[in-house]
Short mmCIF file of C-alpha atoms and ligand atoms in Angstrom, two decimals:
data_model
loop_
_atom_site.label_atom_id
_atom_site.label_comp_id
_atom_site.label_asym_id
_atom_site.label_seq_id
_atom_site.Cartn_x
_atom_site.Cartn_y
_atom_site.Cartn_z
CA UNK A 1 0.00 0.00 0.00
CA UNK A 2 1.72 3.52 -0.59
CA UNK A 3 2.33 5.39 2.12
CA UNK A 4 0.63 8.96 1.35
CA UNK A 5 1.46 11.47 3.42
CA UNK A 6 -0.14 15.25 3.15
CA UNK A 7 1.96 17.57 5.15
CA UNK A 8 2.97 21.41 5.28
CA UNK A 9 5.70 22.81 3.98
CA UNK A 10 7.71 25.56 4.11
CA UNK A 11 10.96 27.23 2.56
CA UNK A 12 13.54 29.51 3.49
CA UNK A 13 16.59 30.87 1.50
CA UNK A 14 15.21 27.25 -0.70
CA UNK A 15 16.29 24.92 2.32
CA UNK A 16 12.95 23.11 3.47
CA UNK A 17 11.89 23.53 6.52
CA UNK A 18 8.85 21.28 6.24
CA UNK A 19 7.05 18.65 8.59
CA UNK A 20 4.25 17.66 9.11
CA UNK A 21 2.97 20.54 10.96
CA UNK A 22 2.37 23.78 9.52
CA UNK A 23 5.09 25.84 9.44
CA UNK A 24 5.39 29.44 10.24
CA UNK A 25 8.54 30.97 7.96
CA UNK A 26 9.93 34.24 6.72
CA UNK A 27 10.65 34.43 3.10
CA UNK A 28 13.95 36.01 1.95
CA UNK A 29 12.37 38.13 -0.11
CA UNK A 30 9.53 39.27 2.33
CA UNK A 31 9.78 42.40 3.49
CA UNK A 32 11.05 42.03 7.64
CA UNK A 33 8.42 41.35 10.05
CA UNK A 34 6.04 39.66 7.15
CA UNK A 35 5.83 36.04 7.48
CA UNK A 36 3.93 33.56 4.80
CA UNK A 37 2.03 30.36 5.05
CA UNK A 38 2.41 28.28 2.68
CA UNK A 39 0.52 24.58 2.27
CA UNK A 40 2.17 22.12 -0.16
CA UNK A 41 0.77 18.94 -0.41
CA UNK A 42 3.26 16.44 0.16
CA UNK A 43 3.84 13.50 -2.43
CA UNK A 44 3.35 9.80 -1.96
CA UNK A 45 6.10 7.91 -1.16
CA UNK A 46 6.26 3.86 -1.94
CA UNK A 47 5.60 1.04 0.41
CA UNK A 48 8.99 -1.48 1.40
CA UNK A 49 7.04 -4.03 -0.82
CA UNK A 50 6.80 -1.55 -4.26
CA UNK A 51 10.30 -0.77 -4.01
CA UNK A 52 11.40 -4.33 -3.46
CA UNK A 53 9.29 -5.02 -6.68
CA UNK A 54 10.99 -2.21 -8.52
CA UNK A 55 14.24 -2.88 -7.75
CA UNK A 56 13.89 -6.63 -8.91
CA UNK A 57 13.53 -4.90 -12.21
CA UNK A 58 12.72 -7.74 -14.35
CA UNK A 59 10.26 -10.84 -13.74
CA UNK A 60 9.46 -13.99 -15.82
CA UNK A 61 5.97 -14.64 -16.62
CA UNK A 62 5.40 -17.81 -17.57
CA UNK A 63 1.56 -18.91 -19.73
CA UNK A 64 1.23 -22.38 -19.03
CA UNK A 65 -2.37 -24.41 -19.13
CA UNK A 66 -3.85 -26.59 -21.23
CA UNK A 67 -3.94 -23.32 -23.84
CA UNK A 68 0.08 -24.96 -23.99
CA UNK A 69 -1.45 -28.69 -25.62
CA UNK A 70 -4.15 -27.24 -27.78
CA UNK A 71 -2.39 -24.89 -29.07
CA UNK A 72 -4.45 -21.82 -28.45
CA UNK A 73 -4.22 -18.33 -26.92
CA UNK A 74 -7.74 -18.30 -25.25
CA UNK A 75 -9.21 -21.90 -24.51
CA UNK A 76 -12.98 -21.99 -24.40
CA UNK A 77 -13.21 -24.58 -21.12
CA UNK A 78 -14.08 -26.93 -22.64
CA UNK A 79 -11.15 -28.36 -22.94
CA UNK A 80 -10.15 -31.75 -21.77
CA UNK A 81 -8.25 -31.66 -18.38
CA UNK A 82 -6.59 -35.15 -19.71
CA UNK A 83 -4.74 -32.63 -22.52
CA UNK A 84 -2.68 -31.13 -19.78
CA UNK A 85 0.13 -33.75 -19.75
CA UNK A 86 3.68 -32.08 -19.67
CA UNK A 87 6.03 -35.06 -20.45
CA UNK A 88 9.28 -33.60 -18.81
CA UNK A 89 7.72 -30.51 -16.38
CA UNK A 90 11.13 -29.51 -14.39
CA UNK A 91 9.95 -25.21 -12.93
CA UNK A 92 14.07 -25.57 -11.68
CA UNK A 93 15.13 -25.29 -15.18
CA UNK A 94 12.43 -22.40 -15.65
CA UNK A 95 13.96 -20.90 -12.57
CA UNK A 96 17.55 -21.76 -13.57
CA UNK A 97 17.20 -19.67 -16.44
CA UNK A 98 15.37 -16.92 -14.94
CA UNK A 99 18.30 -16.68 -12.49
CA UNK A 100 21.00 -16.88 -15.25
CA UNK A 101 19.37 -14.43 -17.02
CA UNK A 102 19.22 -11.71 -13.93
CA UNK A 103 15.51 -11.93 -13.29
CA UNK A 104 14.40 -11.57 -9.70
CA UNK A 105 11.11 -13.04 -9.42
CA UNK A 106 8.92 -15.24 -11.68
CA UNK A 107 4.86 -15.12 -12.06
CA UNK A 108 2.95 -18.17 -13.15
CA UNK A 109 -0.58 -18.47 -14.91
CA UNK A 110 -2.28 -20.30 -11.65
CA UNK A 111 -5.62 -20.23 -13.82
CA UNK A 112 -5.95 -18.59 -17.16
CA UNK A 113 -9.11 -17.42 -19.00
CA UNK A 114 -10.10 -21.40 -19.65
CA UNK A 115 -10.58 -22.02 -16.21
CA UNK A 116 -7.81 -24.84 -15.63
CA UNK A 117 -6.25 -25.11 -12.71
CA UNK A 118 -2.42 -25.70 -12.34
CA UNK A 119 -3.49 -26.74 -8.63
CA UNK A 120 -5.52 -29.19 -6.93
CA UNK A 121 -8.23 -26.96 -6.40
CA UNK A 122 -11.23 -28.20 -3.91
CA UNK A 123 -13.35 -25.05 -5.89
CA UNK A 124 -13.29 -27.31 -9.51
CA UNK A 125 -12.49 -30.39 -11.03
CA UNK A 126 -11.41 -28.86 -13.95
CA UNK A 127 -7.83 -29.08 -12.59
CA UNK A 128 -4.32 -30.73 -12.54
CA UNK A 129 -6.41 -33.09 -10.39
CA UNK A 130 -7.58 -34.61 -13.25
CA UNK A 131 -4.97 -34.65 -15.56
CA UNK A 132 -2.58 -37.04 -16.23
CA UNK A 133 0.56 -35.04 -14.99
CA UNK A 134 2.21 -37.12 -11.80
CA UNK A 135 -0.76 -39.61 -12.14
CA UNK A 136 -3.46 -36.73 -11.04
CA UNK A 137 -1.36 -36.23 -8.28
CA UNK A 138 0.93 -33.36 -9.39
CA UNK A 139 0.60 -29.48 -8.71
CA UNK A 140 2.66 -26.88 -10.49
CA UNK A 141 1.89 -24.19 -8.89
CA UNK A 142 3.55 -26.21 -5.71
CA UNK A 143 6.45 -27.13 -8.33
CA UNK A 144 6.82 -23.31 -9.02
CA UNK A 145 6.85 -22.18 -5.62
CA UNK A 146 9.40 -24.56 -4.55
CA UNK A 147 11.57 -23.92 -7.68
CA UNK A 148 11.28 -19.83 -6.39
CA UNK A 149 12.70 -20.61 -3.27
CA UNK A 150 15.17 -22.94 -4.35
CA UNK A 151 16.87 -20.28 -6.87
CA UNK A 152 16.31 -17.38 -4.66
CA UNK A 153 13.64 -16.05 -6.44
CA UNK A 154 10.52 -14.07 -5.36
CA UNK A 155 6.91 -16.04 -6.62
CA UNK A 156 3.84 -14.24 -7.97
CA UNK A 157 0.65 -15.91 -9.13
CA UNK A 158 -1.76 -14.59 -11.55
CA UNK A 159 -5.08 -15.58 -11.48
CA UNK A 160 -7.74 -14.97 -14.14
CA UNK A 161 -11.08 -13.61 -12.98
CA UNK A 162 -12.86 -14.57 -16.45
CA UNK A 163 -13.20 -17.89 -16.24
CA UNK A 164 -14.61 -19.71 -18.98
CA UNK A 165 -15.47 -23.55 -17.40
CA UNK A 166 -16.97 -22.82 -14.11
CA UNK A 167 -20.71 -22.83 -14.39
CA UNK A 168 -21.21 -20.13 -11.58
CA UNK A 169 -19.80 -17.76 -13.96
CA UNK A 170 -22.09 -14.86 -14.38
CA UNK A 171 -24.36 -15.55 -11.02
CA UNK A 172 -22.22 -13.11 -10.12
CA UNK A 173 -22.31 -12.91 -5.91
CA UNK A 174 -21.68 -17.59 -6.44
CA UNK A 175 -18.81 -16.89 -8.67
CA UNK A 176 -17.32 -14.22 -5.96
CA UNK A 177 -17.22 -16.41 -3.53
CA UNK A 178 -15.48 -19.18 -5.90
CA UNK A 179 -13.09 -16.98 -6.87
CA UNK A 180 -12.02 -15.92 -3.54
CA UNK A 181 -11.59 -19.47 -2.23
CA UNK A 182 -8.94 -20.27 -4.61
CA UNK A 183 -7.85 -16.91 -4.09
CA UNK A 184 -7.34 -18.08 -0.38
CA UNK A 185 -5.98 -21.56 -1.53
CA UNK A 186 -3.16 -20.17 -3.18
CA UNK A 187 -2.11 -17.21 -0.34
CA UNK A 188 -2.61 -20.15 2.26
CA UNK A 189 -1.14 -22.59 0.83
CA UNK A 190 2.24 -22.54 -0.77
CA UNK A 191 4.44 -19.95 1.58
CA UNK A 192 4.88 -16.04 0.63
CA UNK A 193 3.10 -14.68 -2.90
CA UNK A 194 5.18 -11.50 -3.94
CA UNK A 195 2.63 -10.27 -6.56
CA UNK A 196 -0.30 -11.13 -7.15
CA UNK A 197 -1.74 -10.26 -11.37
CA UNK A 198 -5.12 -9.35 -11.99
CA UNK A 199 -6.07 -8.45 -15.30
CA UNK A 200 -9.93 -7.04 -16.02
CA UNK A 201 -10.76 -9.94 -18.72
CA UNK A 202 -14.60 -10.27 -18.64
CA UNK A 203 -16.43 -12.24 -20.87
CA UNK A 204 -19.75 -13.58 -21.15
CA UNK A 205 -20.42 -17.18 -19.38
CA UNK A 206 -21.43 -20.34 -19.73
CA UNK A 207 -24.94 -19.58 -18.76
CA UNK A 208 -24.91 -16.01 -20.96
CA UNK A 209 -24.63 -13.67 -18.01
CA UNK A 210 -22.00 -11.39 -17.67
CA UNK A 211 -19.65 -11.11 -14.12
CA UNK A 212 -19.29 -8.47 -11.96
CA UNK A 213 -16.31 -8.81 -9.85
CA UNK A 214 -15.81 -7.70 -6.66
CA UNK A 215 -12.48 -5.44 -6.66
CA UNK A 216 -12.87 -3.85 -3.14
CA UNK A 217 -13.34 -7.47 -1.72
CA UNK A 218 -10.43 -9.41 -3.75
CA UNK A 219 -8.26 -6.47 -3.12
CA UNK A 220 -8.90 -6.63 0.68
CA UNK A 221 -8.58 -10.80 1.16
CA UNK A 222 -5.27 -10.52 -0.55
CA UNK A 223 -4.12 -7.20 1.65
CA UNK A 224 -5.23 -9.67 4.88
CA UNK A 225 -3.77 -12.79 3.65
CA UNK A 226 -0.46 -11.43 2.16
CA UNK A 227 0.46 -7.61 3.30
CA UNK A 228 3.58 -7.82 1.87
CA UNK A 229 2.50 -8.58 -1.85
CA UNK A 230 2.01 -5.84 -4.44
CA UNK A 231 -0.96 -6.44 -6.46
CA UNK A 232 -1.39 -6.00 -9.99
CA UNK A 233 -3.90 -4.55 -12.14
CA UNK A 234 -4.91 -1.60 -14.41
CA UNK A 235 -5.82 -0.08 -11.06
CA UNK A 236 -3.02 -1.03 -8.73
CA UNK A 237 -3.70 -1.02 -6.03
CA UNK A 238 -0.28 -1.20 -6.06
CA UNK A 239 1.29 -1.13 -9.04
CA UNK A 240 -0.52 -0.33 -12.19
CA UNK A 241 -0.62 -1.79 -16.31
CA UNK A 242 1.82 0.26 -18.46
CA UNK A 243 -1.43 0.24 -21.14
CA UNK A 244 0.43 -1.88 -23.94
CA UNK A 245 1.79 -5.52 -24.34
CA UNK A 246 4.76 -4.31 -26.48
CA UNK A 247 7.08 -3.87 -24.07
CA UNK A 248 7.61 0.24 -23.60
CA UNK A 249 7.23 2.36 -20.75
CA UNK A 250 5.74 6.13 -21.62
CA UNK A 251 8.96 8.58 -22.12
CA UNK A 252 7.13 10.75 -19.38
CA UNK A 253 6.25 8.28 -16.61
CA UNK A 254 4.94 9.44 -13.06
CA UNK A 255 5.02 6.44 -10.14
CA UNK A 256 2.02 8.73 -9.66
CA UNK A 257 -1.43 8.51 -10.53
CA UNK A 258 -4.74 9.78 -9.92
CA UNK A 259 -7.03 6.94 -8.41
CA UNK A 260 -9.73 8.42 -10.27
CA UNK A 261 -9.15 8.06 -13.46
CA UNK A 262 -8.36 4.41 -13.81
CA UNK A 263 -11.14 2.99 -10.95
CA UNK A 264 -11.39 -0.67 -11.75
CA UNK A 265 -9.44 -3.37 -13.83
CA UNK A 266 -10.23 -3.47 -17.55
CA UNK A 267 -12.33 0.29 -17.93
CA UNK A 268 -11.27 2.03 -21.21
CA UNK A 269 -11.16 5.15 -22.46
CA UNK A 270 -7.93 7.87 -23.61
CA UNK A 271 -7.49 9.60 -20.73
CA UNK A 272 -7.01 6.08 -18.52
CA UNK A 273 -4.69 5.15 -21.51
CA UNK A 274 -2.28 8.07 -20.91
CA UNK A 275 -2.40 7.67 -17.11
CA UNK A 276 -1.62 4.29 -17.54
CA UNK A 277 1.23 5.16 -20.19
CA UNK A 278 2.62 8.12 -18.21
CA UNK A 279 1.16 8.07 -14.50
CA UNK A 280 -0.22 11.66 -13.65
CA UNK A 281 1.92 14.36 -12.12
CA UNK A 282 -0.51 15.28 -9.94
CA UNK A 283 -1.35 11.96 -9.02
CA UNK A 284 -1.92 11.06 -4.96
CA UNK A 285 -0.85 7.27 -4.82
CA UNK A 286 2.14 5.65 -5.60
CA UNK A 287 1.38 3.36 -8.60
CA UNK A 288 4.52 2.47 -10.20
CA UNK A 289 4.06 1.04 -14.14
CA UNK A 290 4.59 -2.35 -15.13
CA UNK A 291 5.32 -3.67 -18.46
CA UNK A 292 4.42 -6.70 -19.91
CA UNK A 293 5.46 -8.05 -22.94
CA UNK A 294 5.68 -11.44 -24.22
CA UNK A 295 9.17 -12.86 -25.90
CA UNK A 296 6.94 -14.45 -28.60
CA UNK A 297 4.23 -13.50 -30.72
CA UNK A 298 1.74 -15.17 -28.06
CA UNK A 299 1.34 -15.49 -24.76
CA UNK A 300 1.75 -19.23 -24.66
CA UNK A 301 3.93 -21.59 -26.68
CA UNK A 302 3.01 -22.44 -29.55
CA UNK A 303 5.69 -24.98 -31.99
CA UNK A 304 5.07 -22.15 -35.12
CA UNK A 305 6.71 -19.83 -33.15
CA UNK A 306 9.94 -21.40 -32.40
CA UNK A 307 11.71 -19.34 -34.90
CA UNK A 308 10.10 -16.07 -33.65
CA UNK A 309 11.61 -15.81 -30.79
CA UNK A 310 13.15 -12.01 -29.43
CA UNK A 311 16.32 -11.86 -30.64
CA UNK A 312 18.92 -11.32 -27.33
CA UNK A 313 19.56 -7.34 -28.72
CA UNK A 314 15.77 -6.98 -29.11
CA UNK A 315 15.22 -7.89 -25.34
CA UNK A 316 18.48 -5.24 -24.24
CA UNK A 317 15.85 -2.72 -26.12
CA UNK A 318 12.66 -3.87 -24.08
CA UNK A 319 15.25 -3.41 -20.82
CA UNK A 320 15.89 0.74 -21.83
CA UNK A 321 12.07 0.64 -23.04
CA UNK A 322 10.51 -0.33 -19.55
CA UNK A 323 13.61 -0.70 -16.61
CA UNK A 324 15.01 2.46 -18.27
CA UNK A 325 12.15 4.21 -18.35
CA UNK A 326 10.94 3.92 -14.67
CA UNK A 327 9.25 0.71 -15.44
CA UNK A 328 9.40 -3.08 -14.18
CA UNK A 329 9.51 -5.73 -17.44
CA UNK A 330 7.50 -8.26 -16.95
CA UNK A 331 8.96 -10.91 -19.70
CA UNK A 332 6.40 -14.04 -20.41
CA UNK A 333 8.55 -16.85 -21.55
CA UNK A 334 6.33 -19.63 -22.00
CA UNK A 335 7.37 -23.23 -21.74
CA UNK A 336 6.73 -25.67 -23.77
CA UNK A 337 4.67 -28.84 -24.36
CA UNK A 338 7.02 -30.73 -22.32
CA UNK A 339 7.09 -28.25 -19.51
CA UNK A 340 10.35 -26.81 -20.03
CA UNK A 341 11.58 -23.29 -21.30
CA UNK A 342 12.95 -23.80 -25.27
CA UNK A 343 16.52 -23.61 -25.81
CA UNK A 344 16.19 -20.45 -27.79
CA UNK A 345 14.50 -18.54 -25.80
CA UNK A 346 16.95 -19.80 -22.95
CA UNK A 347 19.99 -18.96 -25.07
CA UNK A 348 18.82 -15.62 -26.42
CA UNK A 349 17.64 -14.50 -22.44
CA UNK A 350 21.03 -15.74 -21.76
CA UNK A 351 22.57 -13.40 -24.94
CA UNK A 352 20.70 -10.58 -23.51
CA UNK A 353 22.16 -10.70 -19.88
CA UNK A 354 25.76 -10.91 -21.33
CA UNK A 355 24.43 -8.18 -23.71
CA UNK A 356 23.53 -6.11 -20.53
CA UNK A 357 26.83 -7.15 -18.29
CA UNK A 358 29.10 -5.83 -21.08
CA UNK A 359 27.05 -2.31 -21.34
CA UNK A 360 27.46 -1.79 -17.92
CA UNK A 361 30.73 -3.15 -17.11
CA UNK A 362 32.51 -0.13 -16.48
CA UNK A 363 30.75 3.33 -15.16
CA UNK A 364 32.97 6.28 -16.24
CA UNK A 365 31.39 8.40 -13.78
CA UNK A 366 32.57 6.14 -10.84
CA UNK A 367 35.11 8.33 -8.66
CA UNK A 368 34.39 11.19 -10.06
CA UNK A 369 33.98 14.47 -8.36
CA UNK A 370 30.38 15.60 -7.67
CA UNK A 371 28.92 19.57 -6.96
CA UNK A 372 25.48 19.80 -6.45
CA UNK A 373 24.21 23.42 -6.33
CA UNK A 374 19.96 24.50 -6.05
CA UNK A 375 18.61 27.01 -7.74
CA UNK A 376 15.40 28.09 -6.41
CA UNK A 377 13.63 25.30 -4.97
CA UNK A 378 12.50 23.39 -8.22
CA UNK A 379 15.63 23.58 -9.72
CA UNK A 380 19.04 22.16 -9.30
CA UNK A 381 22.78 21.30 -10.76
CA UNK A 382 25.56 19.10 -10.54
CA UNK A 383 28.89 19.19 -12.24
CA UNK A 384 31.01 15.76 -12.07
CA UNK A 385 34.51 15.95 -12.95
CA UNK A 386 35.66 12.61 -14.13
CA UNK A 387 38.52 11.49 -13.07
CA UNK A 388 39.97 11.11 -17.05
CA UNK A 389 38.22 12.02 -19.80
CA UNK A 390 36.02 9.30 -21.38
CA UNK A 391 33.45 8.31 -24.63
CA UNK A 392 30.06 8.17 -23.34
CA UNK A 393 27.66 6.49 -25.44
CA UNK A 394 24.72 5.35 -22.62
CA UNK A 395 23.48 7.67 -19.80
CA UNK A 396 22.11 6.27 -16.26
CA UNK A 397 20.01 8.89 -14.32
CA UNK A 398 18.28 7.76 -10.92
CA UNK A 399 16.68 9.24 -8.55
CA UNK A 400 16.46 8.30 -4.48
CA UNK A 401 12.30 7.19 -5.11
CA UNK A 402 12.70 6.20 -1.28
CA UNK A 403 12.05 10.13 -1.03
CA UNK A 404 9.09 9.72 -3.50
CA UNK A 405 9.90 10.97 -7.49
CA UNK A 406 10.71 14.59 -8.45
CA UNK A 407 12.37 15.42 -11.82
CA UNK A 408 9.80 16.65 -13.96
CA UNK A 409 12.67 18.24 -16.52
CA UNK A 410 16.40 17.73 -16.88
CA UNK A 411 19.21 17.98 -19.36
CA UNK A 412 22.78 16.21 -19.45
CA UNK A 413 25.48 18.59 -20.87
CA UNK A 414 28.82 17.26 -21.46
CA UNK A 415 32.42 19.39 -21.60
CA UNK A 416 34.66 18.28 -24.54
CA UNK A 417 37.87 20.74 -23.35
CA UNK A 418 35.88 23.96 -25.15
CA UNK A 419 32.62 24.42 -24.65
CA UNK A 420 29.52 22.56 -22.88
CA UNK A 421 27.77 20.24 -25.38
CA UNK A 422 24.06 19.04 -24.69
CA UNK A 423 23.78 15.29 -24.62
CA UNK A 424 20.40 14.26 -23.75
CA UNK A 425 17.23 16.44 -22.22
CA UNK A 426 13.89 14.67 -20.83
CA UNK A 427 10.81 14.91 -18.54
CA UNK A 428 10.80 12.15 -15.71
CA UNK A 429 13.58 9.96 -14.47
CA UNK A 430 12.25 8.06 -11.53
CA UNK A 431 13.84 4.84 -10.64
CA UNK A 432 16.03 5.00 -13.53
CA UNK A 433 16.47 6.53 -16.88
CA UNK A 434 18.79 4.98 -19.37
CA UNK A 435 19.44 6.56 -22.98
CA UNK A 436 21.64 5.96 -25.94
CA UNK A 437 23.36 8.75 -26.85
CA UNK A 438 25.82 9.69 -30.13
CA UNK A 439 29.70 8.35 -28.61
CA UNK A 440 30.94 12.01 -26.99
CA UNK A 441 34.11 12.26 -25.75
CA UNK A 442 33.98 14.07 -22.46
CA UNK A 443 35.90 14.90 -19.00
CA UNK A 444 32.98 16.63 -17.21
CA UNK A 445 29.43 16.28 -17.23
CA UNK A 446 26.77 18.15 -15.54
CA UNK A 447 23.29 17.18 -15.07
CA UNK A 448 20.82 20.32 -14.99
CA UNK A 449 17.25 19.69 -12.88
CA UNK A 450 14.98 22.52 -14.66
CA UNK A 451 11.92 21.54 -13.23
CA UNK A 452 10.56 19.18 -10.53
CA UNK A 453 7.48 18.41 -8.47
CA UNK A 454 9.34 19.00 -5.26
CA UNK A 455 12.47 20.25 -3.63
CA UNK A 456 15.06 18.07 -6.30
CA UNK A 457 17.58 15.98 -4.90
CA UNK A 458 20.68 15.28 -5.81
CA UNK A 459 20.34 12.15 -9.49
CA UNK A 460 22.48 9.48 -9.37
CA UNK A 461 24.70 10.31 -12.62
CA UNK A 462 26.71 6.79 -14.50
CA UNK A 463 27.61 6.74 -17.56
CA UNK A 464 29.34 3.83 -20.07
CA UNK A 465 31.03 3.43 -23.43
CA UNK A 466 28.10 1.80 -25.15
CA UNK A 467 28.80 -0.15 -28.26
C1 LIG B 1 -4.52 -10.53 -20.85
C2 LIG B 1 -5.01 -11.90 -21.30
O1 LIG B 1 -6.24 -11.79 -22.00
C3 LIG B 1 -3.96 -12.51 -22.20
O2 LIG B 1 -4.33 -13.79 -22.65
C4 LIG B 1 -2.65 -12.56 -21.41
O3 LIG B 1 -2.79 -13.43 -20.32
C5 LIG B 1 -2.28 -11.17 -20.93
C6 LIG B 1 -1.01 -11.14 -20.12
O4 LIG B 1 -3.31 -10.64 -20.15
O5 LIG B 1 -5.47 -9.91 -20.06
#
């Protein structure tokens, strides 16, 4: 849950003086003997659980149902739980190459749109229960878990609200109460859930009525069961869609948004679109962006598509299009009929991560000599003096988002010997901003903060060779 917290605050000579009381100051340039009020509203801040999230960076998502065996994208439920038979199901090798390839944490497809569960489920037969994997006796999402811990990896669970098999879908208050016992089996049952993925898919059902879900009560059983995970959905509560599946993060994106303009999973329009895209300014919660994006055409494996795969440089470009642009990539890498992740994808996730460890192999910034001056109290500089002049080629901007986010503006100059030489120049930086730049050969660099949403701190400034 972000912690918002509305306080008073005041300046003087552009040092803050704030708390959370008001606070009674005298303005340089007020005449003596005059003192102001003034109320700022301060900005939300996130929760120990959103910034373990965003740090992670990147997370495997991994499609995998009985969508896998018929070869579909959507199944209709009526498919035949005996068609879920993975021959050679091993979640360490999905976790093995998660690891190898950096990721953090992994999310798995407990139920998809069809209705199957990859649990033994006391809510529906339709399950692993009655499938032929580990003679009816096997659960994956137990398999997953277990594979998480065992790689040091943080487990997330998606669960699809549509569900197309269970015949109390569309009596709307039955179905509720369905959905929230497996939502209980699954936060009870298998150790710490990091995230948990909601997306607003709402079809009609079975019996031709449509669903209404229950948001505020889902939302609250998984706050009771599991404080510590972030939940996912168009509307957060925790941390919000990015509004595309093709893998970029808006240029300008807020952690912020307004809680009124995206209200419920799966509502449309262009202004939630943006808000998704770019979070809002203005916005009162902390809803960081996530981006998910799918290292094949689909979101589950299909044999056509083995030689479709993301290419290990197109997957360093998803990184700068959503970790480099204040986002979280959410990568679906769906494994295959036999249960396992195909070599391709494994060695191109593998080519990305040596990719990535090359790039940032050597910071030229490191050591260098750092002045920070304000300039009013939305404004700020710093000059860093490197210790020996150097080719840039990538730029890494972060900000502290422990104290919430701030930049609104900035530019990155760099000194060739003669004059100052504008690099790059953007809106938001956030958790970090990475860019690709022209090669410039440099010995200073300053980073210039023309405009922010509070009193600007001082970025974190690296910068590398590129290729
Ligand atoms: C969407 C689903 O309809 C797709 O099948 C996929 O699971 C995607 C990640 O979320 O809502």
């Amino acid at each position: 849950m972000s912690i918002s917290r509305r306080g008073f605050v005041g300046t003087m000579g552009g040092m803050a003086v704030g708390g959370s009381a008001m606070a009674r100051v005298m303005s340089a340039a007020e005449p003596a003997g005059m003192s102001v009020l003034r109320r700022v509203e301060s900005r939300p801040r996130p929760s120990s659980s959103q910034l373990l999230w965003q740090r992670d960076e990147l997370a495997f998502f991994l499609h995998f149902g009985v969508n896998t065996f018929s070869d579909r994208e959507w199944g209709d439920g009526k498919e035949d739980p005996k068609s879920f038979d993975p021959t050679a199901l091993d979640a360490r090798q999905w976790a093995r190459t998660a690891k190898a390839a950096g990721f953090k944490a992994m999310i798995l497809t407990a139920k998809h749109h069809d209705g199957f569960c990859l649990w033994p489920t006391k809510t529906t037969k339709h399950s692993v229960a009655s499938s032929p994997f580990r003679g009816g006796k096997g659960d994956v999402v137990r398999e997953f878990v277990d594979a998480c811990k065992a790689e040091g990896l943080r487990a997330g669970l998606y669960l699809s609200p549509w569900d197309r098999n269970h015949p109390t879908y569309g009596d709307s208050p039955t179905y509720n109460d369905v959905y929230a016992a497996q939502l209980t089996e699954l936060l009870t049952q298998y150790g710490p859930i990091h995230e948990v993925w909601f997306d607003g898919a709402n079809g009609e059902g079975p019996n031709g009525k449509r669903q209404v879900y229950d948001w505020p009560r889902v939302w609250g059983l998984v706050r009771k069961l599991m404080p510590d995970a972030v939940m996912f959905s168009d509307a957060g509560p925790d941390v919000r869609w990015i509004g595309n599946e093709a893998g970029y993060a808006g240029a300008t994106n807020w952690s912020f948004v307004r809680p009124d303009i995206v209200t419920a999973p799966g509502v449309s329009g262009d202004e939630v679109m943006r808000s998704l895209q770019h979070g809002d300014r203005d916005g009162t919660v902390w809803r960081p962006g996530e981006t998910d994006v799918s290292i094949r055409p689909g979101w589950f494996y299909h044999p056509a598509e083995d030689a479709k795969v993301r290419s290990a440089e197109n997957l360093v470009g998803l990184y700068f299009s959503s970790v480099g642009r204040n986002s979280k990539l959410l990568l679906n890498v769906p494994p295959t009929r036999e249960g396992l992740i195909h070599q391709t994808d494994v060695n191109n996730l593998v080519g990305m991560r040596t990719q990535l460890d090359r790039l940032f192999a050597r910071d030229v910034v490191a050591g260098a000599e750092a002045k920070w001056r304000m300039l009013g109290t939305t404004a700020a500089v710093g000059e860093f003096t490197l210790k020996e002049g150097a080719t840039v080629g990538v730029l890494d901007l972060r900000e502290d988002i422990t104290q919430g986010q701030r930049v609104a503006r900035y530019i990155v100059e760099g000194f060739d010997g003669i004059g100052w030489r504008v690099l790059r120049h953007g809106t938001t930086i956030g958790y970090r901003r990475l860019g690709k730049i022209a090669p410039a050969r440099v010995s200073k660099l300053k980073v210039s903060i023309e405009d922010a949403v509070e009193m600007p701190l001082p970025v974190t400034l690296s910068a590398y060779q590129g290729d």
